[in-house]
Amino acid sequence: MNADSGTAAERAAVLRERLHHHNYRYYVLDDPEVTDAEYDRMLRELQDLEAEHPELQTPDSPTQRVGAPPLEKFDTGAHLVPMLSLENAFDEAEMTEFDRRVRTRLETEAAVDYCAEPKLDGLAVSLLYEDGVFTRGLTRGDGTTGEDVTVNLRTVASLPLALRGDRPPSRLEVRGEVFMPRDGFERINADHRERGVKPFANPRNAAAGSLRQLDSRITAKRPLRLCCYSVGVIEGVALPDTQYETLECLQAWGLPVSPERRRINGLEAARACYDDLATRRAELAYEIDGVVFKVDSLAAQAELGFVARAPRWAIAWKFPAEEQITVLRTVEFQVGRTGAITPVAKLEPVTVAGARVSNATLHNMDEVARKDVHIGDTVVIRRAGDVIPEVVRVLPEKRPEGARVPEMPTTCPVCGSDVVREEGEAAHRCTGGLYCRAQRKEAIRHFASRRALDIDGLGEKIIDQLVERDLVEHVDQLFSLRHEDLVSLERLADKSARNLLDALEAAKETTLARFVYALGIREVGEATAKALAAHFGSLDALMEASEEQLCEVPDVGPVVAHSIRTFFEQPHNREVIAALRTAGVAWTEGEPAGGGPKPLAGSTYVLTGSLEEMTREAASERLQGLGAKVTGSVSKKTTAVIAGADPGSKVDKARDLGVPVLGEADLRELLDVR
């Protein structure tokens, strides 16, 4: 390294250290020492140095917060320690019972010390630091595995890319909440409204949507903040004895923690803390929906342990949702993207939890009956979870004369197809899955999916544009798209447009099983579609089958049979199917297997590798039509493995288990059996 680069390295190190220090003062201590302009000047200087000397750039540099090129999808990762949920208390009695259980299990009558913090309304994350450097971040996910959003978390300015101090832990998994402050939420929604973009419903949705962007450059522009509240794994350094002191440690390492945290003693102090935060809730710079109380002693936490998916030593005392009284003027019915029809109360407008509400969900007709809802009723409205307004209950004493019970329409309010309710389900559904405008995007997405017609390049963003620009109303119109239609879409250049047209052309040649699955008939998954194709042999035979005939197919019961029959009875669905055939979508049809001999009944085959004369899907259908079972894994019960070119590890496993391995010639002989 020459003298100039040596000087640059020293200067870059100084700038990084100063910027980390000022981030800590601003985001953790809320006590900045420099102006925004001075901070920006140092950041620009560091950016210039790293641009001139790329070798000086480090993973923890403050310049690495601008985002990266878009991802195709998020990978997943396992939490080192499961991220558990918290038990909730919704009133003082439940909080009192929690305190009683804690003291009983700890065998003490003395008041228990708790660490109290506001319950932030954001998105829970798990952060991993190795040798003091941030290396991975996951969402909560299912508590065991979460989405890897590391690249997005790196853009959150309050998240330190390197821990402070001379002796940070060699390994630290810390839990926290990513949230959007109220002022940032207002700014981003004002910008959305100005640009004609749909605003976010609330700060929590804004935070979750921002952190789950596949393009981290968008996340980098969002005003997100982080607040840490617990430790999952720590190595190289011993934690103190209490939860409160643990938070002090996290802050010393540069991690932001709640400035409202406090240590309290006993239930009365917990009530006072809850009341104080509830009173000041609207004044805070961020939204909270309750107060979290944790037994302060870590030794006591270990003694109390866990139950199911929640710790016994912590509880979230939730604030009551705000309720208001208004009048239900009428009930309308909305059709969701999967065909579910939801009754929606149209209300005399009223302000609830700070928002003007004129619509509220009634969930389904069972709830309408249970709550005895009548049009004209005076009703209590609540914003459940501070998000979705719902009708909580009616005030029957205020019911006017002539009030009537709303009735579910017999036909879809959007497309006119029959409305059905399957046995055991709460929801009513539109049966016009291929035709209904409300279900258009979902129908196209499913139709193009890998297990259906496998239309490569037809992703959700392109589907959104095709539908929103009215270029595609029904799936058959995909095959009449022109090059000029596609290149007019955002992010679809000439080559991508031609590739998509080629993919659409290739998708026309399919199998009957794939086509049946692609129709999106409710209750008909991939396995059922294969069974139907093998049993009936042709689409026409399937379309004309009675419910009794459908029930002859293995694994098809009365509910599935009724769903299939109802789907094919809708004229709109038949019109779209006819249009698909006219567009050139075709498959090879075979002999119906319903009542014929099944010489391979009782046998099980596994297909692997590439076949020359037919696809593996077609071979699978043919084998199933002859009574064989086709699976994806090899076991001692496998009759034989049929291997094409480049078969992979299944052949090795078959040989290890002594299972015969057959070639494509053997397959032809099997399929010729009558």
XYZ file of C-alpha atoms in Angstrom:
674
model
C 0.000 0.000 0.000
C 1.407 3.411 -0.967
C 1.493 6.463 1.269
C -1.716 7.913 -0.177
C -3.716 4.723 0.366
C -2.251 4.406 3.835
C -3.515 7.878 4.664
C -6.882 7.008 3.103
C -7.124 3.850 5.229
C -6.422 5.783 8.405
C -8.909 8.495 7.495
C -11.593 5.925 6.583
C -11.098 4.194 9.945
C -11.476 7.498 11.791
C -14.632 8.374 9.851
C -16.185 4.962 10.456
C -15.506 5.234 14.189
C -16.979 8.761 14.360
C -20.073 7.818 12.367
C -20.713 4.750 14.555
C -20.335 6.983 17.612
C -22.810 9.551 16.283
C -25.301 6.827 15.308
C -25.115 5.599 18.905
C -25.636 9.095 20.306
C -28.599 9.709 17.972
C -30.439 6.368 17.919
C -29.556 4.785 21.266
C -29.049 7.711 23.654
C -31.311 10.170 21.796
C -28.630 12.771 22.484
C -26.950 13.862 19.209
C -23.647 15.744 19.336
C -23.526 16.990 15.723
C -25.985 18.448 13.257
C -27.479 16.384 10.423
C -25.444 18.446 7.973
C -22.159 17.590 9.732
C -23.075 13.902 9.877
C -23.919 13.923 6.162
C -20.582 15.638 5.365
C -18.609 12.879 7.139
C -20.691 10.167 5.451
C -20.082 11.659 1.991
C -16.354 11.870 2.691
C -16.282 8.192 3.646
C -18.309 7.265 0.555
C -15.816 9.121 -1.642
C -12.841 7.398 0.025
C -14.379 3.951 -0.409
C -15.255 4.691 -4.031
C -11.649 5.685 -4.707
C -10.221 2.789 -2.646
C -12.769 -0.105 -2.780
C -10.446 -2.280 -0.685
C -11.155 -0.008 2.295
C -14.853 -0.859 2.359
C -15.811 -3.053 5.345
C -19.037 -4.987 6.049
C -19.801 -2.747 9.045
C -19.169 0.537 7.212
C -21.993 3.088 7.661
C -21.982 3.468 3.875
C -23.443 -0.049 3.494
C -27.004 1.039 4.188
C -28.142 2.027 0.702
C -29.554 -1.357 -0.300
C -28.596 -3.919 -2.911
C -30.059 -5.162 -6.224
C -33.464 -6.881 -5.872
C -33.709 -10.497 -4.690
C -35.782 -13.141 -6.480
C -37.107 -14.336 -3.107
C -36.106 -14.498 0.552
C -34.106 -17.444 1.809
C -35.010 -18.877 5.207
C -32.899 -19.536 8.290
C -33.288 -21.239 11.645
C -33.254 -19.246 14.876
C -30.499 -20.401 17.231
C -33.142 -20.432 19.973
C -36.877 -20.470 19.087
C -38.637 -17.091 19.110
C -41.616 -17.656 21.373
C -44.884 -15.760 21.523
C -46.107 -13.968 24.634
C -49.203 -14.777 26.632
C -51.679 -11.870 26.605
C -53.657 -10.286 29.431
C -56.646 -8.269 28.290
C -57.795 -6.954 31.650
C -56.639 -6.416 35.210
C -58.021 -9.764 36.377
C -55.835 -11.675 33.893
C -52.766 -9.662 34.909
C -53.533 -10.382 38.572
C -53.819 -14.080 37.807
C -50.451 -14.002 35.989
C -48.795 -12.408 39.025
C -50.403 -15.027 41.314
C -49.117 -17.899 39.140
C -45.599 -16.453 39.133
C -45.488 -16.125 42.931
C -47.005 -19.597 43.402
C -44.437 -21.251 41.139
C -41.600 -19.333 42.779
C -43.026 -20.295 46.189
C -42.983 -16.741 47.497
C -45.548 -14.349 48.934
C -43.267 -11.381 48.419
C -43.850 -8.914 45.603
C -41.949 -9.909 42.448
C -39.620 -7.546 40.593
C -40.646 -7.062 36.966
C -38.967 -5.372 34.031
C -41.599 -3.392 32.118
C -41.426 -2.095 28.527
C -43.975 -0.730 26.060
C -45.177 -3.353 23.585
C -44.213 -1.907 20.218
C -46.510 -2.511 17.250
C -44.021 -3.619 14.581
C -42.323 -6.705 13.154
C -40.281 -9.028 15.388
C -36.754 -9.881 14.197
C -33.763 -11.897 15.361
C -30.278 -10.408 14.842
C -27.020 -12.362 14.871
C -23.661 -10.733 15.660
C -20.447 -12.736 15.286
C -17.201 -11.273 16.636
C -19.111 -8.037 17.109
C -20.267 -7.708 13.465
C -23.870 -8.020 12.257
C -24.049 -11.112 10.028
C -27.691 -12.205 9.777
C -31.232 -11.085 10.475
C -34.414 -13.169 10.395
C -38.103 -12.435 10.807
C -39.956 -14.382 13.510
C -41.578 -16.677 10.919
C -43.057 -19.717 12.657
C -40.832 -19.194 15.698
C -38.316 -21.816 14.584
C -37.538 -20.632 11.053
C -37.814 -17.127 9.632
C -37.164 -15.253 6.410
C -33.604 -14.020 5.936
C -33.960 -10.227 5.634
C -30.318 -9.425 6.405
C -29.821 -7.190 3.376
C -32.900 -5.133 4.337
C -32.000 -4.890 8.019
C -28.595 -3.494 7.080
C -30.406 -0.428 5.743
C -32.075 0.331 9.108
C -30.016 3.210 10.433
C -30.601 2.465 14.127
C -29.306 -1.100 13.761
C -25.567 -1.096 14.563
C -23.526 -2.955 11.956
C -20.835 -3.467 14.627
C -21.173 -3.667 18.395
C -19.482 -1.087 20.637
C -17.012 -1.719 23.425
C -13.673 -3.463 23.894
C -15.153 -6.876 24.685
C -18.447 -7.461 22.859
C -19.788 -11.049 22.833
C -18.123 -13.410 20.376
C -21.634 -14.484 19.399
C -24.897 -12.723 20.160
C -28.416 -13.478 18.971
C -30.614 -10.597 20.041
C -34.355 -10.123 19.546
C -36.046 -6.869 18.718
C -38.860 -5.089 16.941
C -38.584 -3.114 13.711
C -41.162 -0.331 13.709
C -42.035 2.893 11.941
C -42.393 6.060 14.066
C -45.591 8.062 13.672
C -43.938 11.020 11.906
C -42.201 8.712 9.419
C -45.493 6.935 8.779
C -47.230 10.240 8.078
C -44.444 11.324 5.703
C -44.473 8.109 3.706
C -48.272 8.096 3.405
C -48.288 11.751 2.338
C -45.769 10.835 -0.355
C -47.899 7.842 -1.435
C -51.026 9.980 -1.696
C -49.159 12.603 -3.721
C -47.963 9.955 -6.171
C -51.335 8.226 -6.370
C -50.058 5.138 -4.515
C -52.307 3.381 -2.000
C -51.279 4.539 1.523
C -50.407 2.079 4.283
C -53.205 1.220 6.721
C -51.090 1.758 9.844
C -47.454 1.974 11.004
C -47.232 -1.771 11.668
C -48.234 -2.644 8.094
C -45.832 -0.008 6.844
C -42.945 -1.481 8.853
C -43.711 -5.075 7.849
C -44.157 -4.172 4.182
C -40.961 -2.132 4.151
C -38.824 -4.823 5.769
C -40.146 -7.523 3.421
C -39.281 -5.694 0.207
C -37.327 -7.850 -2.230
C -35.622 -4.629 -3.349
C -33.655 -3.444 -0.310
C -33.089 -0.071 -1.961
C -36.771 0.611 -1.266
C -36.346 -0.473 2.363
C -33.397 1.909 2.681
C -35.718 4.842 1.888
C -38.250 3.896 4.554
C -38.039 5.524 8.036
C -37.623 2.300 10.030
C -36.297 2.039 13.572
C -35.170 -0.851 15.769
C -35.765 -1.551 19.459
C -34.129 -4.593 21.110
C -35.709 -6.366 24.069
C -34.102 -9.762 24.751
C -31.185 -12.131 24.158
C -31.489 -15.549 22.544
C -27.861 -16.770 22.558
C -24.717 -15.179 23.995
C -21.155 -16.521 23.947
C -17.893 -15.080 25.212
C -19.487 -12.763 27.766
C -21.673 -13.531 30.781
C -25.020 -11.781 31.067
C -25.894 -9.944 34.294
C -28.446 -11.417 36.701
C -31.541 -9.483 35.599
C -33.585 -8.581 32.543
C -33.266 -4.866 33.273
C -29.459 -5.034 33.492
C -29.431 -7.140 30.293
C -31.100 -4.236 28.505
C -28.439 -1.924 29.958
C -25.773 -4.257 28.494
C -27.438 -4.226 25.079
C -27.473 -0.442 25.131
C -23.779 -0.345 26.092
C -23.020 -2.535 23.065
C -24.757 0.022 20.863
C -28.126 -1.684 20.467
C -31.181 0.563 20.866
C -33.527 -0.381 23.726
C -36.724 1.245 24.950
C -36.213 4.572 26.746
C -39.460 3.770 28.599
C -38.084 0.596 30.217
C -38.366 0.453 33.963
C -37.892 -1.938 36.885
C -40.922 -2.196 39.154
C -41.864 -4.180 42.232
C -45.157 -6.017 42.531
C -48.617 -5.931 41.004
C -49.600 -2.455 42.202
C -46.540 -0.952 40.529
C -47.408 -2.908 37.367
C -50.891 -1.353 37.387
C -49.413 2.121 37.818
C -46.936 1.549 34.974
C -49.731 0.268 32.710
C -51.980 3.241 33.518
C -49.150 5.706 32.947
C -48.268 4.347 29.504
C -51.947 4.034 28.541
C -52.429 7.714 29.441
C -49.349 8.803 27.482
C -49.891 6.371 24.598
C -50.982 8.998 22.086
C -48.045 11.270 23.006
C -45.335 8.704 22.232
C -43.427 8.976 18.966
C -44.421 5.414 18.042
C -47.458 3.204 18.361
C -47.760 0.728 21.233
C -50.568 -1.725 21.962
C -49.775 -2.694 25.546
C -47.057 -3.186 28.152
C -44.786 -6.248 28.435
C -43.933 -7.402 31.955
C -41.060 -9.871 32.461
C -39.891 -11.379 35.732
C -36.668 -9.419 36.240
C -34.484 -12.168 37.710
C -32.994 -14.386 34.995
C -32.603 -17.196 37.534
C -36.316 -16.953 38.308
C -37.084 -16.967 34.592
C -35.155 -20.224 34.246
C -37.031 -21.701 37.218
C -40.424 -20.719 35.784
C -39.627 -22.111 32.330
C -42.033 -22.311 29.405
C -45.443 -23.659 28.500
C -46.273 -24.600 24.892
C -44.952 -21.677 22.800
C -44.800 -19.022 25.535
C -42.632 -18.301 28.579
C -44.283 -18.527 32.003
C -42.298 -15.480 33.170
C -43.627 -12.857 30.745
C -46.967 -11.412 29.712
C -48.219 -8.647 27.419
C -50.943 -6.621 29.122
C -52.794 -5.303 26.081
C -54.586 -1.987 25.922
C -58.310 -2.264 25.198
C -59.229 -1.495 21.610
C -61.237 1.674 21.297
C -64.943 1.159 20.714
C -67.641 3.459 19.365
C -71.374 3.243 18.759
C -72.927 3.903 15.359
C -75.730 2.738 13.048
C -75.469 -0.068 10.480
C -77.102 1.331 7.340
C -76.816 -1.693 5.046
C -74.741 -4.798 4.349
C -72.791 -5.324 1.152
C -70.943 -8.448 0.037
C -67.315 -8.366 -1.106
C -65.617 -11.116 -3.131
C -62.031 -11.894 -2.158
C -59.227 -13.059 -4.416
C -59.921 -16.727 -3.593
C -63.685 -16.392 -4.087
C -64.660 -16.091 -0.404
C -67.638 -13.745 -0.016
C -67.560 -11.552 3.083
C -70.446 -9.499 4.489
C -69.360 -5.906 5.109
C -71.304 -3.500 7.309
C -71.811 -0.036 5.784
C -71.935 2.338 8.725
C -72.847 5.829 9.663
C -69.239 7.194 9.709
C -67.617 7.335 13.150
C -64.087 7.926 14.473
C -62.547 4.832 16.116
C -58.976 4.702 17.466
C -58.133 7.882 15.600
C -59.454 6.746 12.207
C -62.680 7.572 10.396
C -64.601 4.317 9.925
C -67.525 3.787 7.554
C -67.081 0.048 6.842
C -66.618 -2.876 9.240
C -66.245 -6.600 8.701
C -68.942 -9.037 9.758
C -66.593 -11.978 8.968
C -69.194 -14.503 7.738
C -72.883 -15.315 7.936
C -72.425 -17.486 11.031
C -71.129 -14.387 12.839
C -74.067 -12.349 11.504
C -76.455 -14.911 13.019
C -74.481 -15.291 16.257
C -74.456 -11.538 16.853
C -78.084 -11.220 15.680
C -77.188 -8.426 13.267
C -80.043 -6.586 11.537
C -79.838 -3.804 8.973
C -80.712 -0.603 10.853
C -79.238 -1.815 14.150
C -77.241 0.389 16.477
C -73.914 -1.427 16.797
C -70.648 -1.267 18.744
C -67.590 -0.915 16.470
C -64.047 -1.807 17.429
C -60.802 -1.610 15.492
C -59.542 -5.117 16.300
C -55.806 -4.971 16.872
C -56.040 -1.278 16.011
C -56.248 -2.346 12.378
C -59.469 -3.942 11.094
C -62.769 -2.380 12.133
C -65.333 -4.996 13.186
C -68.875 -5.108 14.501
C -68.493 -6.324 18.087
C -72.139 -6.486 19.123
C -75.547 -4.983 18.519
C -77.705 -3.016 20.940
C -81.055 -4.777 20.431
C -82.902 -2.343 22.680
C -82.261 0.340 20.036
C -83.442 -1.807 17.076
C -85.870 0.123 14.861
C -89.133 -1.258 13.558
C -88.717 -3.003 10.227
C -85.053 -3.939 10.789
C -84.244 -7.036 8.717
C -81.607 -9.761 8.703
C -79.113 -9.516 5.787
C -79.154 -12.470 3.387
C -76.241 -13.973 1.474
C -76.844 -13.589 -2.279
C -77.312 -16.821 -4.239
C -75.165 -15.530 -7.106
C -71.816 -13.735 -7.042
C -72.255 -9.937 -6.914
C -69.283 -9.581 -9.277
C -69.731 -12.247 -11.976
C -73.141 -13.845 -11.402
C -71.825 -17.374 -10.820
C -73.437 -19.594 -8.194
C -72.527 -19.003 -4.565
C -71.949 -22.182 -2.541
C -71.032 -23.067 0.991
C -69.199 -26.346 1.452
C -70.081 -28.572 4.374
C -68.045 -27.736 7.458
C -66.944 -24.304 6.145
C -67.947 -20.915 7.468
C -67.329 -19.044 4.204
C -69.571 -18.813 1.166
C -67.707 -18.824 -2.147
C -68.141 -17.771 -5.742
C -67.783 -20.740 -8.105
C -66.713 -18.692 -11.141
C -63.006 -19.142 -10.448
C -61.888 -18.817 -14.073
C -64.206 -15.930 -14.873
C -64.841 -13.795 -11.785
C -63.169 -10.387 -11.970
C -62.496 -10.368 -8.223
C -60.532 -13.627 -8.493
C -58.696 -12.737 -11.694
C -55.180 -12.262 -10.294
C -55.322 -15.380 -8.139
C -56.704 -17.470 -11.025
C -53.875 -16.358 -13.335
C -51.201 -16.834 -10.678
C -52.360 -20.398 -9.999
C -52.810 -21.193 -13.701
C -49.216 -20.122 -14.433
C -47.626 -21.768 -11.377
C -44.915 -24.384 -11.708
C -47.160 -27.345 -10.866
C -49.849 -26.124 -13.259
C -48.954 -24.815 -16.744
C -45.509 -23.657 -15.589
C -45.401 -20.362 -17.507
C -41.865 -19.186 -16.834
C -41.515 -15.417 -16.389
C -45.160 -14.740 -15.492
C -44.620 -13.472 -11.955
C -46.949 -11.613 -9.613
C -45.831 -8.115 -10.605
C -46.454 -8.811 -14.289
C -49.820 -10.418 -13.479
C -50.755 -7.309 -11.464
C -50.009 -5.077 -14.434
C -51.795 -7.317 -16.945
C -54.950 -7.259 -14.822
C -54.803 -3.613 -13.782
C -54.378 -2.524 -17.420
C -57.222 -4.856 -18.502
C -54.926 -6.729 -20.872
C -56.083 -10.058 -19.434
C -59.574 -10.676 -18.076
C -59.493 -14.484 -18.119
C -56.652 -16.990 -18.346
C -57.351 -17.833 -22.008
C -56.411 -14.259 -22.957
C -52.826 -14.913 -21.840
C -52.349 -16.745 -25.129
C -53.470 -13.778 -27.230
C -50.997 -11.322 -25.681
C -48.841 -9.509 -28.216
C -45.257 -8.360 -28.036
C -46.355 -4.712 -27.941
C -48.639 -5.458 -24.961
C -45.788 -6.928 -22.961
C -43.084 -4.349 -23.671
C -45.460 -1.654 -22.429
C -45.242 -3.166 -18.936
C -42.774 -1.946 -16.325
C -39.549 -3.985 -16.014
C -40.298 -6.017 -19.130
C -37.818 -5.249 -21.899
C -37.826 -6.656 -25.424
C -35.931 -9.861 -24.612
C -38.012 -10.625 -21.510
C -41.205 -10.046 -23.495
C -40.084 -12.481 -26.199
C -39.087 -15.031 -23.558
C -42.527 -14.781 -21.976
C -44.241 -15.233 -25.331
C -42.084 -18.318 -25.939
C -43.013 -19.634 -22.486
C -46.706 -19.119 -23.227
C -46.345 -21.014 -26.488
C -44.510 -23.863 -24.749
C -47.156 -24.017 -22.014
C -49.838 -24.919 -24.574
C -48.484 -28.459 -24.646
C -49.345 -29.926 -21.268
C -50.924 -32.958 -19.600
C -54.526 -33.492 -18.622
C -53.568 -33.668 -14.934
C -51.701 -30.356 -15.076
C -54.582 -28.706 -16.921
C -57.158 -29.915 -14.396
C -54.970 -28.679 -11.554
C -54.455 -25.335 -13.337
C -58.215 -24.701 -13.403
C -58.047 -23.949 -9.681
C -61.082 -26.012 -8.695
C -61.558 -25.767 -4.955
C -60.422 -28.898 -3.081
C -58.614 -30.230 -6.184
C -54.891 -30.333 -5.495
C -52.157 -31.837 -7.607
C -52.702 -35.426 -6.431
C -56.478 -35.252 -6.929
C -55.982 -33.769 -10.416
C -53.737 -36.712 -11.341
C -56.280 -39.192 -9.989
C -59.100 -37.535 -11.958
C -57.044 -37.502 -15.181
C -56.092 -41.153 -14.765
C -59.665 -42.209 -13.956
C -61.573 -40.376 -16.704
C -58.890 -40.194 -19.389
C -60.401 -37.100 -21.060
C -61.519 -33.652 -20.001
C -64.958 -34.054 -21.597
C -65.606 -37.201 -19.590
C -64.553 -35.410 -16.407
C -66.681 -32.347 -17.183
C -69.795 -34.472 -17.690
C -69.255 -36.812 -14.716
C -71.949 -36.888 -12.042
C -71.144 -36.544 -8.369
C -71.692 -40.279 -7.974
C -69.195 -41.026 -10.770
C -66.693 -38.576 -9.288
C -66.893 -40.350 -5.948
C -65.595 -43.525 -7.662
C -62.190 -41.844 -8.001
C -59.763 -42.720 -5.166
C -59.592 -39.996 -2.483
C -62.570 -38.094 -3.948
C -65.392 -37.825 -1.435
C -68.789 -36.099 -1.553
C -67.407 -32.626 -0.679
C -64.745 -32.708 -3.407
C -67.160 -34.240 -5.906
C -69.700 -31.484 -5.244
C -67.013 -28.812 -5.680
C -65.921 -30.285 -9.044
C -69.486 -30.696 -10.299
C -70.434 -27.152 -9.273
C -67.338 -25.718 -10.988
C -68.107 -27.376 -14.325
C -71.785 -26.422 -14.120
C -70.922 -22.724 -14.354
C -71.328 -21.570 -17.983
C -68.615 -18.931 -17.563
C -66.044 -21.557 -16.557
C -66.946 -23.714 -19.552
C -66.593 -20.702 -21.846
C -63.057 -20.049 -20.602
C -62.124 -23.743 -20.962
C -63.438 -23.737 -24.548
C -61.439 -20.571 -25.260
C -58.278 -22.214 -23.868
C -58.724 -25.152 -26.228
C -59.316 -22.793 -29.133
C -56.109 -20.957 -28.167
C -54.217 -24.228 -28.664
C -53.834 -25.553 -25.114
C -53.758 -29.332 -25.629
C -52.748 -32.632 -24.064
C -52.754 -36.311 -24.902
C -55.887 -38.033 -23.714
C -55.972 -41.704 -22.817
C -58.308 -44.549 -22.034
C -60.479 -44.011 -18.971
C -59.198 -46.140 -16.136
C -62.387 -45.978 -14.077
C -63.811 -49.411 -14.682
C -61.041 -51.087 -16.644
C -58.427 -53.573 -15.485
C -55.587 -52.319 -13.301
C -52.749 -54.792 -13.786
C -50.277 -52.684 -11.778
C -52.548 -52.324 -8.740
C -50.592 -52.694 -5.513
C -47.245 -51.704 -7.041
C -45.266 -48.544 -6.255
C -42.844 -46.846 -8.659
C -40.438 -43.922 -8.421
C -39.498 -41.926 -11.549
C -36.131 -40.170 -11.769
C -34.002 -38.597 -14.501
C -35.074 -37.362 -17.946
C -37.188 -39.619 -20.190
C -36.825 -39.365 -23.982
C -40.241 -40.425 -25.269
C -42.522 -38.707 -22.738
C -42.377 -36.426 -19.745
C -42.226 -37.853 -16.246
C -45.665 -36.344 -15.586
C -47.136 -38.217 -18.547
C -45.440 -41.463 -17.488
C -46.761 -40.972 -13.962
C -50.321 -40.531 -15.239
C -50.040 -43.656 -17.414
C -48.747 -45.741 -14.515
C -51.463 -44.460 -12.207
C -54.057 -45.246 -14.843
C -52.927 -48.876 -14.684
C -53.344 -48.909 -10.916
C -49.771 -48.201 -9.802
C -48.844 -45.733 -7.090
C -46.146 -43.206 -8.038
C -44.145 -41.593 -5.233
C -41.180 -39.250 -4.969
C -39.034 -41.192 -2.501
C -37.461 -44.660 -2.509
C -38.133 -47.134 0.308
C -38.049 -50.889 0.846
C -41.695 -50.986 -0.257
C -40.875 -49.483 -3.691
C -41.560 -51.987 -6.501
C -38.953 -50.435 -8.802
C -37.220 -47.196 -9.702
C -37.583 -46.138 -13.356
C -34.481 -44.176 -14.340
C -33.990 -41.953 -17.357
C -30.909 -39.885 -18.205
C -29.028 -38.217 -15.299
C -31.078 -39.995 -12.628
C -29.392 -38.711 -9.458
C -29.220 -40.211 -5.971
C -32.498 -42.158 -6.064
C -30.820 -44.871 -8.129
C -28.044 -45.209 -5.532
C -30.584 -45.489 -2.737
C -32.551 -48.110 -4.690
C -29.440 -50.244 -5.136
C -28.570 -49.884 -1.460
C -32.063 -51.147 -0.554
C -32.077 -53.885 -3.183
C -34.902 -52.215 -5.158
C -34.842 -53.010 -8.928
C -33.814 -50.178 -11.267
C -35.589 -50.183 -14.644
C -34.844 -48.258 -17.829
C -37.108 -46.533 -20.332
C -37.491 -49.740 -22.360
C -38.819 -51.480 -19.234
C -41.236 -48.586 -18.758
C -42.594 -49.054 -22.289
C -43.225 -52.714 -21.523
C -45.034 -51.804 -18.316
C -47.260 -49.321 -20.104
C -48.046 -51.826 -22.862
C -49.555 -54.222 -20.297
C -53.276 -54.646 -20.854
